[in-house]
Short mmCIF file of C-alpha atoms in Angstrom, two decimals:
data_model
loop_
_atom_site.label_atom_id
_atom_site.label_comp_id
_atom_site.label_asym_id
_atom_site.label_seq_id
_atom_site.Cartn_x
_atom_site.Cartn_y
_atom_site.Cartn_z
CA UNK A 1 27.53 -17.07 -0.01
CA UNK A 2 23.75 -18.25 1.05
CA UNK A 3 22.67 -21.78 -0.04
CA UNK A 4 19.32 -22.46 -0.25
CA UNK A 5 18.06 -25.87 0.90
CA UNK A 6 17.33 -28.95 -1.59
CA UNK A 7 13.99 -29.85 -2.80
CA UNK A 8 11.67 -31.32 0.03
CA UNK A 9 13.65 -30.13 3.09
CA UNK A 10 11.23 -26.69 3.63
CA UNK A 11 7.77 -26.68 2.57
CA UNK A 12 6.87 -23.77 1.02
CA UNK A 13 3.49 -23.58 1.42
CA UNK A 14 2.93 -20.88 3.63
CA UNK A 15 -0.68 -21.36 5.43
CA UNK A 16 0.29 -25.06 5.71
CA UNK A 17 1.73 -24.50 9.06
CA UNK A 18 -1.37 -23.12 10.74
CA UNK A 19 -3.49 -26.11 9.61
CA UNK A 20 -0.71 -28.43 10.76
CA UNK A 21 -0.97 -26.55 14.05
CA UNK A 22 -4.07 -25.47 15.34
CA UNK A 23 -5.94 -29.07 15.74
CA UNK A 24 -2.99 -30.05 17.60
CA UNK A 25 -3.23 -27.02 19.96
CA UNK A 26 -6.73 -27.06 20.69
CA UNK A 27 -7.22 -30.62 21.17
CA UNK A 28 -4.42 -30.26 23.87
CA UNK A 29 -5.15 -27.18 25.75
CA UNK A 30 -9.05 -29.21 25.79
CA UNK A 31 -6.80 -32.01 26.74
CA UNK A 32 -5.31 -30.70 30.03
CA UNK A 33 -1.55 -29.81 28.48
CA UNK A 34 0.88 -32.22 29.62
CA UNK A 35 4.43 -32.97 28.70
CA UNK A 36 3.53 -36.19 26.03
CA UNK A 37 1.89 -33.25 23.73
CA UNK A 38 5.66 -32.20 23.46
CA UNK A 39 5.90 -35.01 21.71
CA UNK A 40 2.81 -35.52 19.86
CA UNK A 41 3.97 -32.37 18.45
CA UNK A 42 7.13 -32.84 17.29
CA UNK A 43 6.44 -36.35 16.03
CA UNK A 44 3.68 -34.68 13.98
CA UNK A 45 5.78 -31.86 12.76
CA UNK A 46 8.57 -34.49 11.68
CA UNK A 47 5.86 -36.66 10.43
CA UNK A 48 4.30 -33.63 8.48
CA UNK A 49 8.38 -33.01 7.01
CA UNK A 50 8.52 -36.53 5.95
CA UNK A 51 5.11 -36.77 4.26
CA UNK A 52 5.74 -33.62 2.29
CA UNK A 53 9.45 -35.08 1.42
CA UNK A 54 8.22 -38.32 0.33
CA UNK A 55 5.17 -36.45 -1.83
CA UNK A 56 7.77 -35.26 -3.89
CA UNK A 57 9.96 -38.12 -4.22
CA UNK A 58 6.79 -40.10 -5.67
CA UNK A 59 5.84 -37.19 -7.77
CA UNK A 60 8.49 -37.14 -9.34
CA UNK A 61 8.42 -41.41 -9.80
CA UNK A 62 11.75 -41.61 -7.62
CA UNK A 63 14.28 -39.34 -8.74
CA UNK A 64 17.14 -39.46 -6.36
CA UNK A 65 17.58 -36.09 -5.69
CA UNK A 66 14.68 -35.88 -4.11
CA UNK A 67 15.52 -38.75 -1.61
CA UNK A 68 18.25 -37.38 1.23
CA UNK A 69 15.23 -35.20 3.26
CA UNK A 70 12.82 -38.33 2.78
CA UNK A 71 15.68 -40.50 4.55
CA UNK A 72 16.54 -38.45 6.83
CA UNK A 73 13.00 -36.58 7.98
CA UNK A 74 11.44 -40.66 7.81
CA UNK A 75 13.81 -42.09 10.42
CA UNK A 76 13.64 -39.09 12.48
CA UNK A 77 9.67 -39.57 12.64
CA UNK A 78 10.06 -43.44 13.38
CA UNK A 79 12.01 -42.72 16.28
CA UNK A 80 9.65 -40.02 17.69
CA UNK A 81 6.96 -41.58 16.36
CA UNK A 82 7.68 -44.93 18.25
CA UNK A 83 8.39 -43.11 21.50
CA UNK A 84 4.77 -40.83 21.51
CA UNK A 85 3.48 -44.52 21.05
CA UNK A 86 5.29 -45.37 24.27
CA UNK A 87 4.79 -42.74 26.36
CA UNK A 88 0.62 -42.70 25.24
CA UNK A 89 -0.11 -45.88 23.81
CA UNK A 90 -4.15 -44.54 23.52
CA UNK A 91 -2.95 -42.98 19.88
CA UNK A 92 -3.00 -46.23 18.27
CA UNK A 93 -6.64 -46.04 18.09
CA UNK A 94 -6.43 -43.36 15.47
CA UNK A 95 -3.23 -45.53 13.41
CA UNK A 96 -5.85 -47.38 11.21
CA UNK A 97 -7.20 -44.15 9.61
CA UNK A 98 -4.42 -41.89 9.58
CA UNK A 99 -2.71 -45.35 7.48
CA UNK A 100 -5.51 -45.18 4.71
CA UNK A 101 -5.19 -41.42 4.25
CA UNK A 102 -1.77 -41.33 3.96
CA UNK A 103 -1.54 -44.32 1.31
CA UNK A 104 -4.52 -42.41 -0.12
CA UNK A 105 -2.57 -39.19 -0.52
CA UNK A 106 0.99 -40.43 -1.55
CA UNK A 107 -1.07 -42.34 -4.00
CA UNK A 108 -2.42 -39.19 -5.58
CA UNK A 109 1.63 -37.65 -5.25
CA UNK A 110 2.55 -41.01 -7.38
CA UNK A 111 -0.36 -39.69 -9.94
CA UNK A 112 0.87 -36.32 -9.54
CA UNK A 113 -2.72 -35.37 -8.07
CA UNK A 114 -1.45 -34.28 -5.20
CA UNK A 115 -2.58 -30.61 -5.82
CA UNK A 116 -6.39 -31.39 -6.71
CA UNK A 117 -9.32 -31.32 -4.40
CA UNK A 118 -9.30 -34.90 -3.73
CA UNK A 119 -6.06 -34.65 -2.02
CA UNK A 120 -6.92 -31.30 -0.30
CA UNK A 121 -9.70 -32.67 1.29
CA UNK A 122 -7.94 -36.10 2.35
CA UNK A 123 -5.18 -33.35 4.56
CA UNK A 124 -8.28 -31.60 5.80
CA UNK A 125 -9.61 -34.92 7.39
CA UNK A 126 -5.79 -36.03 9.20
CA UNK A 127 -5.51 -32.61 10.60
CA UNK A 128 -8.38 -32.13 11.93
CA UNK A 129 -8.42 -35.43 13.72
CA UNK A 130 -5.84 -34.19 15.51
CA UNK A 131 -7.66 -32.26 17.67
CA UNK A 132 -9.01 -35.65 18.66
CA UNK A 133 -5.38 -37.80 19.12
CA UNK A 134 -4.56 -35.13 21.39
CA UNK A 135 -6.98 -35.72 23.40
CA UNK A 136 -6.10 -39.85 23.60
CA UNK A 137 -6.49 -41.88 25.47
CA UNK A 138 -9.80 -40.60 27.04
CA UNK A 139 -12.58 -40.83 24.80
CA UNK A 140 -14.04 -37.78 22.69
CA UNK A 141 -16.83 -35.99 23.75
CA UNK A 142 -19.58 -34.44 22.20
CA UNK A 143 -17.94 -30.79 22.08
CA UNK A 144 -14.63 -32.29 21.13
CA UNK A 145 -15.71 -33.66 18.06
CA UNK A 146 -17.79 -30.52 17.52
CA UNK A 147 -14.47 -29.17 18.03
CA UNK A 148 -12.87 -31.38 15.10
CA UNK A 149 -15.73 -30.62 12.82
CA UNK A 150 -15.64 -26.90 13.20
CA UNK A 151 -12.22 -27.35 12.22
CA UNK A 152 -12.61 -29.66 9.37
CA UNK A 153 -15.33 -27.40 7.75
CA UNK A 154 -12.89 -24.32 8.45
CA UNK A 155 -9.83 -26.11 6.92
CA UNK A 156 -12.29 -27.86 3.59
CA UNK A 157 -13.50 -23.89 2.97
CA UNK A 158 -10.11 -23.08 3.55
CA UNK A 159 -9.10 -25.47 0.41
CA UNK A 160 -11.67 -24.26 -1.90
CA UNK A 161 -11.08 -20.17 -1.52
CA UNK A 162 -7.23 -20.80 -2.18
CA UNK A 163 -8.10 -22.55 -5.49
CA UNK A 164 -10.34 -19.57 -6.43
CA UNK A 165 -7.35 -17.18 -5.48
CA UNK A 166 -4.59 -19.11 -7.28
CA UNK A 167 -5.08 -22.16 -9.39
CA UNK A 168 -8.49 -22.47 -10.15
CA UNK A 169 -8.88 -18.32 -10.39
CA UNK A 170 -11.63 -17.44 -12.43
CA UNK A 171 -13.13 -20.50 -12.55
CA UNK A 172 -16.98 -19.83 -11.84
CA UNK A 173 -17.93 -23.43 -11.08
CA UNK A 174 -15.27 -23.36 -8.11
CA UNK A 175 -16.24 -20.19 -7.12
CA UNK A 176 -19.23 -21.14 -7.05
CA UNK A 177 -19.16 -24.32 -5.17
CA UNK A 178 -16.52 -22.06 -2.82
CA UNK A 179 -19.14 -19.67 -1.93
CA UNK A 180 -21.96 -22.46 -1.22
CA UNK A 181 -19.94 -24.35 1.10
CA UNK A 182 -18.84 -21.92 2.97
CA UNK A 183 -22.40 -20.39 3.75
CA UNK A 184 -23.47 -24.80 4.51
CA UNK A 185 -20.30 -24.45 6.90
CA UNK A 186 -21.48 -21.59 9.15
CA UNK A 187 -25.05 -23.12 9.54
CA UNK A 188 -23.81 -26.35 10.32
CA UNK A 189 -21.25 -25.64 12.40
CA UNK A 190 -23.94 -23.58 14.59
CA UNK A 191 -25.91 -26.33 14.71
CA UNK A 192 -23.26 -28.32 15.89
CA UNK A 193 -22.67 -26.30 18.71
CA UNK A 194 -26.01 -26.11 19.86
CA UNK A 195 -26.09 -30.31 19.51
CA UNK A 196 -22.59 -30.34 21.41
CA UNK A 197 -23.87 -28.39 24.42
CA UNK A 198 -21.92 -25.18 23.71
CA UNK A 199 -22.39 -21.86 24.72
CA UNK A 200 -24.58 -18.92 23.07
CA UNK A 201 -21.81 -16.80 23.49
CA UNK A 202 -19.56 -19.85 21.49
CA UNK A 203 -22.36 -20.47 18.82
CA UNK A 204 -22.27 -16.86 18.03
CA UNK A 205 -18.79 -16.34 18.11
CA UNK A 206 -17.70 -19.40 16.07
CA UNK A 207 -20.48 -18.39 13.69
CA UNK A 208 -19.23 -15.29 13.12
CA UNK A 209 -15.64 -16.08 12.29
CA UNK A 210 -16.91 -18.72 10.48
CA UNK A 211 -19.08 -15.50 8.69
CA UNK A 212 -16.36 -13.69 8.09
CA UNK A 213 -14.55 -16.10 6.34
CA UNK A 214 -17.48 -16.99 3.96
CA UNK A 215 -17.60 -13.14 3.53
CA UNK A 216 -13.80 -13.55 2.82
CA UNK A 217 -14.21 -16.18 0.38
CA UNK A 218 -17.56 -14.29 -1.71
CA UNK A 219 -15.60 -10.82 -1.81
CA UNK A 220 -12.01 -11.17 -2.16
CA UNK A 221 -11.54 -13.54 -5.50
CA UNK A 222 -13.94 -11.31 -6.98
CA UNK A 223 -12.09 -7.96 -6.23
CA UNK A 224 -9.01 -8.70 -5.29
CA UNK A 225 -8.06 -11.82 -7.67
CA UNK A 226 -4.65 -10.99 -7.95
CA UNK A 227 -3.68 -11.63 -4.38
CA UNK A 228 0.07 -13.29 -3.87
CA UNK A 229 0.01 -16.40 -2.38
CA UNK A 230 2.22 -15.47 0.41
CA UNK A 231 -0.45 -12.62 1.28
CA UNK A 232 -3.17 -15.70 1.03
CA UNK A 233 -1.33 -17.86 3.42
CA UNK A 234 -0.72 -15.18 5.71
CA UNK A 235 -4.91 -14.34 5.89
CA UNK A 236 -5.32 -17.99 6.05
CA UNK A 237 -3.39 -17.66 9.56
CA UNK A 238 -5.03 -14.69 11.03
CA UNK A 239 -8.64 -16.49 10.04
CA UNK A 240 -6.82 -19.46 11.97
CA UNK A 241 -5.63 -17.60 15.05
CA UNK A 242 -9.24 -15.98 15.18
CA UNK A 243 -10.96 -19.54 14.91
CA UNK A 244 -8.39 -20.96 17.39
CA UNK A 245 -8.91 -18.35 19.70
CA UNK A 246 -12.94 -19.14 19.64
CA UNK A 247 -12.44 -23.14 19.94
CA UNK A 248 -9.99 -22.54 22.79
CA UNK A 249 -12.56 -21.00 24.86
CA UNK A 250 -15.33 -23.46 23.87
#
């Protein structure tokens, strides 16, 4: 007989993974790949495991059932943790911030806000920095944090058309403010690659994908509301594949 996992061991949110991903992979591959990324990556995966655990644990103001994964997935990203510190001491730099967004978003789990916009966007901004850790201990360039940006304004849209499809569906307000930032996003992150030194054939292609998505975002909560969220999360990683494909080549 199957047994399905306690609460906080598997997130379920399905296009989580991608956005956990793709920063990682793009600031690395910008990087020059080399074996520490290994562990960047599996410290942030574990890292990733024990956030989500420990979301739920304050969410639900410390019941104890909700405690074993928060143990176990908290030591495990200490240790790994520790050692990517070791091995690349450079991603201390970024310990300051990534320590006021993550008191910022357990703090909204404790509040059980963890679902609103606030808290959306606060994820948004400790992903997509990772496309700059990778890259540690050399400074960022101009294209990387082009790079970052593009992804951030990718990720933030990314936010707002899920709560159009799902919990804030039929809301015109978020619609609305879904549609306009998307359309801001493609302009500026054009601009941004012009100002970063990138390619015509870049700027057109990361404006495009960028394009479609906005064109994703206008159409498909209008006629298509009733989308499963397991079919959203899987778009959201084909748009994510198709953006990380672009910033690859950039």
């Amino acid at each position: 007989m199957s047994h399905r996992p306690g609460p906080g061991w598997v997130p379920r949110q399905h296009g989580a993974w991608a956005m956990l991903a793709l920063p990682l992979v793009v600031g690395a591959v910008h990087a020059g790949p080399r074996w520490w990324h290994l562990l960047l990556a599996s410290s942030w995966t574990v890292g990733y495991l024990a956030f989500h655990a420990a979301g739920l644990w304050l969410r639900s103001h410390g019941r104890s059932r909700y405690l074993p994964p928060v143990r176990v997935y908290g030591v495990l990203a200490v240790l790994l943790g520790g050692a990517t510190v070791l091995v690349e001491p450079g991603v201390l730099v970024w310990a300051p911030l990534y320590a006021v967004l993550l008191t910022a978003s357990l703090s909204l789990s404790w509040h059980r806000e963890d679902r609103s916009l606030t808290n959306g966007m606060v994820t948004v901004l400790a992903t997509s920095v990772m496309a700059l850790v990778a890259q540690a201990p050399a400074s960022p360039d101009a294209a990387a944090w082009w790079i970052a940006g593009t992804l951030a304004a990718y990720f933030a849209g990314t936010v707002l058309y899920v709560k159009t499809m799902i919990r804030e569906r039929g809301s015109r307000p978020v619609y609305a403010a879904s549609v306009l930032f998307h359309v801001l996003a493609v302009a500026a992150v054009a601009a941004g690659a012009v100002a970063a030194g990138e390619s015509t054939a870049i700027t057109v292609a990361a404006a495009l994908v960028l394009g479609l998505v906005a064109a994703r975002a206008i159409v498909v909560p209008r006629r298509w509301p009733g989308l499963r969220p397991l079919t959203v999360g899987l778009g959201e990683i084909a748009a994510s594949l198709a953006l990380g494909v672009v910033l690859v080549l950039a």
